Every structure is written in C-alpha cells, then in structure tokens.
Amino acid sequence: MSPLLKIRAERDQMSAIERRIADFLLENAHLLRDYSSQQLANALGISQSSVVKFSQKFGFKGYPDLKYSIVQAMARGDGKEEVAATSIPAVGHPHSALADALWQLKAQAEAATRLINPPEQIDAVARLIQDAGKVYIIGLGEDGIHARAFATRLSMLGVLTVHYVDAALMHAGVSTTSADDVLFVFSEHGRQPTLCQISHRARERGGHVVSVTRHTPNPLRAHAELALLVSAHDDRRYIEPLLYQSALSHLLDLIFVLLCESSEARRGLLDQNLEHMQDLLDS
C-alpha cells in the first residue's frame, strides 16, 4: 500500500500542522528526494520535530524512512495515482483531460475510503443487515439522496426497511426499535444534534446504530456501534462533494454486492422485483 495513499486517507483526521505536511508530501512527492526533514520544516514554517512526529504517526522510525518509502513507491509506480491529476496530458478534445482528472480524483477518494474501512468492519455491517428485523434509514438534505438509494436497494432484496426524510418521524419510529433492528444514519459531517438524539434513542431501545460520515471526529460517530467512513477532500468546493458522493456510492455498492452474494434467496427476490418494476414501466 502506497504511503501516500495512507496519508491521503488519514488527512481528514489530522491537525492543521499535520495537514500542511500531508499536502506538501502529496503535491511534491516527486521532489521529496531532495528534501531533508529540516528543509521540509523550513519550507512549511514548522519545527523539525513536527515532521518527525508526523512520520512516526504512520509507523516509520523517522522522516528518512518515510521519505525512502515514498520515493520507492514512486519508483515502482505505486504512487502514480497520487500525482496531481493536472499532470495528465490532454488527449483529443479538451474535455478528455478534465474527465481524466476527475476520474483520477474519484479513484483516489475511493481507494482512501477502502483503506479506512477494513473488511472486518464491512462484514460486520453486512451481518447486521442480514440479521435485522427492521432497518431504519435516515439522511437529511443531500445526505438523504444516498439514504434513499440505499433504502431502495435493501427493500429490493426483501429487507424490511423504514426510510424517513423527516427527523421527527424517525424519532417516533425508532421508539419501537427492538434488539435485532438497525439504524443507519447518513450525515457527511455528523454534527446534527437531532440525528444524535435519534441514534441515542435507538441505542436505548437496544437497537444497533451505524453512522455514515466523513473520516473526522464527530458527535454522531460517538453514538454509533459501527461507523462507515468516507475519505475525500479537495481544495475546490465544487469538486470535494463530488468526490465524497463517489466514494460513498462505492462503499455502499460493496455492501449491497456482499448481501447479494451471501444469499441466493435474496438474489432471486431481487430478480423478481426487478422484473415486476419493468412490467410496471412497460404497462
């Protein structure tokens, strides 16, 4: 695994100084061979000890080991996905370069998101759904787009799904939560007090809570039994939401596929429901 990918995945969890170091490494990986820890510190206006501590945070003895690992990864090509997408040469129409750059950024976000959601965590979430009596799902605003899509897919698999777009209705709904029920709460930043209250209510009733948020410390994660995390960032405000949505979609797609492949009965029911939907559309 490229050390640059690990750094990108953890960026949202970093302090301001750590993010400055991370951004420098990500943007200048091909020049890193010429930088000592002191030169890097001087370039960023920070202390040399901050560079050392940053390196140790990622499991290296010090900055020289981190630098060597990054240089080796670049030489092998492991870090090529981290090179700025603007370096991709244009092919044909100018849109080609733009499309390639956006695809590359989405690929980086999806790879970083995979890194921070280990297979054991994904399997645990899938098992909760498989064993659930009911699955409650809520997301407010733009988070509601993914919540609704996920609820629809689970319903197509025969999972009893309760989806609300109104927080008050969901608060009332989870009052009937039982021990095998699961609540999925979609919130990019995880800061809505209402959603935290709903999660707390579900846990009080003995239900399971899965939060779906960015890879940042946030109140909603503190109320969840399991957390699905998304790592996606870009300095351009019109690009960052696209990366978040793409990485989250990929994460939810993986869970859906796991559910499909774990049960032939669910796949059969999905086929039937798809056929019924097509008949309705054709009639």
XYZ file of C-alpha atoms in Angstrom:
283
model
C 0.000 0.000 0.000
C 1.419 3.354 -1.057
C 2.367 5.539 1.934
C 0.875 8.449 0.007
C -2.460 6.671 -0.094
C -2.313 6.135 3.668
C -1.549 9.816 4.191
C -4.419 10.878 1.942
C -6.833 8.539 3.723
C -5.989 9.972 7.147
C -5.872 13.641 6.119
C -9.309 14.496 7.499
C -8.216 13.252 10.931
C -5.090 15.425 11.063
C -4.291 18.607 12.912
C -3.685 21.811 10.939
C 0.113 21.323 11.002
C -0.171 17.671 10.006
C -2.399 18.615 7.057
C 0.228 21.093 5.870
C 2.846 18.341 5.910
C 0.496 15.871 4.246
C -0.440 18.288 1.466
C 3.212 19.085 0.787
C 4.087 15.382 0.533
C 1.121 14.619 -1.705
C 1.796 17.544 -4.041
C 5.600 17.242 -4.160
C 6.255 13.517 -3.844
C 8.392 13.519 -6.989
C 10.692 16.165 -5.432
C 10.917 14.662 -1.970
C 14.311 13.035 -2.565
C 15.942 16.458 -2.313
C 14.339 17.457 0.994
C 15.760 16.763 4.429
C 13.468 16.948 7.449
C 14.909 20.381 8.318
C 14.437 21.664 4.771
C 10.857 20.415 4.767
C 10.237 22.068 8.122
C 11.735 25.353 6.866
C 9.628 25.242 3.701
C 6.464 24.856 5.772
C 7.454 27.157 8.602
C 7.152 24.462 11.262
C 9.505 22.694 13.649
C 11.617 19.723 12.624
C 10.105 17.717 15.477
C 6.659 18.123 13.857
C 7.998 16.411 10.729
C 9.480 13.592 12.808
C 6.255 13.085 14.777
C 4.264 13.047 11.552
C 6.492 10.281 10.172
C 6.198 8.234 13.352
C 2.408 8.572 13.284
C 2.419 6.454 10.126
C 4.622 3.758 11.585
C 8.039 4.959 10.411
C 11.055 5.398 12.692
C 11.570 8.885 11.379
C 11.419 11.127 8.352
C 14.229 9.362 6.388
C 12.244 6.100 6.479
C 9.070 7.860 5.362
C 10.916 9.636 2.557
C 12.566 6.401 1.407
C 9.212 4.604 1.380
C 7.584 7.342 -0.694
C 10.491 7.519 -3.147
C 10.453 3.722 -3.570
C 6.697 3.723 -4.094
C 7.025 6.397 -6.763
C 9.790 4.421 -8.463
C 7.595 1.296 -8.530
C 4.656 3.307 -9.790
C 2.654 2.733 -6.597
C 2.334 6.444 -6.069
C 1.403 7.453 -9.577
C -2.241 7.719 -8.609
C -1.257 10.403 -6.102
C 0.428 12.671 -8.626
C -1.667 15.743 -9.329
C -4.292 14.902 -11.901
C -3.479 18.083 -13.793
C -0.292 16.391 -14.970
C -2.315 14.039 -17.176
C -1.755 15.065 -20.800
C -4.784 16.120 -22.796
C -5.916 13.672 -25.457
C -8.200 14.845 -28.226
C -10.944 17.145 -27.030
C -10.141 19.391 -24.017
C -12.889 17.591 -22.110
C -10.713 14.468 -22.168
C -8.168 15.972 -19.786
C -10.916 17.242 -17.491
C -12.672 13.871 -17.473
C -9.424 12.007 -16.814
C -8.518 14.350 -13.963
C -11.922 13.962 -12.323
C -11.819 10.184 -12.698
C -8.368 10.123 -11.116
C -9.518 12.195 -8.152
C -12.527 9.916 -7.637
C -10.278 6.861 -7.800
C -8.050 8.355 -5.107
C -11.030 9.058 -2.855
C -12.410 5.542 -3.325
C -9.021 3.957 -2.611
C -8.578 6.027 0.546
C -12.101 5.141 1.670
C -11.400 1.430 1.208
C -8.287 1.802 3.329
C -10.133 3.238 6.346
C -12.987 0.703 6.184
C -11.322 -2.682 6.808
C -13.055 -5.826 5.501
C -13.967 -6.874 9.047
C -15.919 -3.646 9.507
C -17.755 -4.053 6.199
C -18.587 -7.670 7.016
C -19.925 -6.641 10.427
C -22.244 -4.074 8.836
C -23.461 -6.610 6.277
C -24.179 -9.142 9.051
C -26.238 -6.582 10.953
C -28.405 -6.099 7.865
C -28.705 -9.832 7.237
C -29.874 -10.481 10.806
C -32.023 -7.361 11.155
C -35.726 -7.438 11.865
C -36.052 -3.890 10.536
C -33.543 -1.473 9.052
C -34.232 2.210 9.747
C -32.519 4.679 7.420
C -32.357 8.472 7.602
C -30.365 11.239 5.967
C -31.163 14.946 5.843
C -30.544 17.302 2.919
C -28.050 15.945 0.394
C -27.329 13.011 2.716
C -30.898 11.941 2.022
C -30.028 11.122 -1.592
C -27.745 8.252 -0.601
C -30.021 7.229 2.266
C -32.974 6.848 -0.084
C -30.978 4.939 -2.698
C -29.624 2.552 -0.053
C -33.101 2.019 1.413
C -34.482 1.227 -2.036
C -31.795 -1.361 -2.720
C -32.310 -3.085 0.617
C -36.060 -3.201 0.007
C -35.461 -4.822 -3.378
C -33.547 -7.557 -1.539
C -36.505 -8.213 0.761
C -35.078 -6.360 3.765
C -37.821 -4.689 5.818
C -36.721 -1.071 5.512
C -38.124 2.015 7.233
C -36.928 5.176 5.491
C -37.825 8.676 6.676
C -36.710 12.073 5.429
C -38.254 13.776 8.463
C -36.280 13.684 11.707
C -39.396 13.974 13.885
C -40.998 10.954 12.218
C -37.808 8.936 12.587
C -37.561 9.842 16.256
C -41.049 8.425 16.714
C -40.276 5.436 14.518
C -37.240 4.267 16.474
C -39.301 4.221 19.650
C -40.383 0.733 18.541
C -36.808 -0.441 17.934
C -36.024 -3.961 19.137
C -32.755 -5.788 19.772
C -32.229 -7.014 16.221
C -33.110 -3.732 14.466
C -30.519 -1.485 12.828
C -30.498 2.276 12.313
C -28.361 3.754 9.516
C -27.727 7.485 9.934
C -26.283 9.339 6.937
C -24.596 12.645 7.791
C -21.492 13.843 5.963
C -20.188 15.889 8.885
C -22.068 14.108 11.692
C -22.953 17.259 13.594
C -26.778 17.427 13.535
C -27.959 17.225 17.170
C -31.305 15.782 16.050
C -29.635 12.787 14.416
C -27.523 12.231 17.515
C -30.698 12.201 19.594
C -32.310 9.672 17.257
C -29.219 7.468 17.437
C -29.178 7.675 21.229
C -32.865 6.748 21.330
C -32.303 3.694 19.126
C -29.400 2.500 21.281
C -31.515 2.953 24.415
C -34.111 0.651 22.899
C -31.456 -1.999 22.279
C -31.022 -1.419 18.549
C -27.797 -1.205 16.561
C -26.650 2.110 15.065
C -24.404 2.521 12.019
C -23.189 6.031 11.219
C -22.175 7.057 7.701
C -19.935 10.132 7.847
C -16.646 11.628 6.796
C -13.497 10.285 8.413
C -13.499 13.052 11.023
C -14.155 13.114 14.760
C -17.843 13.962 15.072
C -20.645 13.522 17.631
C -22.644 11.108 15.505
C -19.828 8.545 15.423
C -19.796 8.596 19.231
C -23.407 7.370 19.243
C -22.794 4.587 16.715
C -21.916 0.969 17.286
C -20.265 0.785 13.866
C -19.065 3.578 11.600
C -18.794 3.663 7.817
C -16.240 6.321 6.919
C -15.529 8.322 3.784
C -12.215 9.998 2.967
C -12.495 12.564 0.171
C -11.022 16.042 0.020
C -10.125 18.727 -2.488
C -9.440 22.438 -2.122
C -12.103 23.243 -4.725
C -15.521 23.443 -3.092
C -17.267 22.347 -6.285
C -15.101 19.210 -6.560
C -14.981 17.926 -2.969
C -18.698 16.998 -2.742
C -18.378 15.029 -5.974
C -15.507 13.001 -4.527
C -17.443 12.355 -1.314
C -20.522 11.174 -3.193
C -18.467 8.941 -5.479
C -16.532 7.299 -2.632
C -19.698 6.827 -0.566
C -21.540 5.264 -3.502
C -18.702 2.803 -3.996
C -18.734 1.894 -0.301
C -22.496 1.280 -0.282
C -22.270 -0.656 -3.552
C -19.802 -3.026 -1.905
C -22.192 -3.725 0.970
C -25.051 -4.308 -1.487
C -22.985 -6.781 -3.512
C -21.962 -8.637 -0.343
C -25.622 -9.002 0.613
C -26.493 -10.257 -2.862
C -23.702 -12.826 -2.942
C -24.413 -14.089 0.572
C -27.953 -15.273 -0.203
C -29.326 -16.988 -3.273
C -32.830 -16.332 -1.952
C -32.201 -12.588 -1.805
C -30.816 -12.617 -5.346
C -33.913 -14.453 -6.524
C -36.175 -11.923 -4.827
C -34.179 -9.084 -6.360
C -34.671 -10.576 -9.829
C -38.409 -10.877 -9.227
C -38.690 -7.303 -8.015
C -36.706 -6.005 -10.977
C -38.987 -7.901 -13.343
C -42.116 -6.530 -11.638
C -40.737 -2.993 -11.873
C -40.022 -3.446 -15.570
C -43.561 -4.752 -16.136
C -44.950 -1.642 -14.430
C -42.797 0.611 -16.590
C -43.860 -1.194 -19.757
C -47.575 -1.165 -18.966
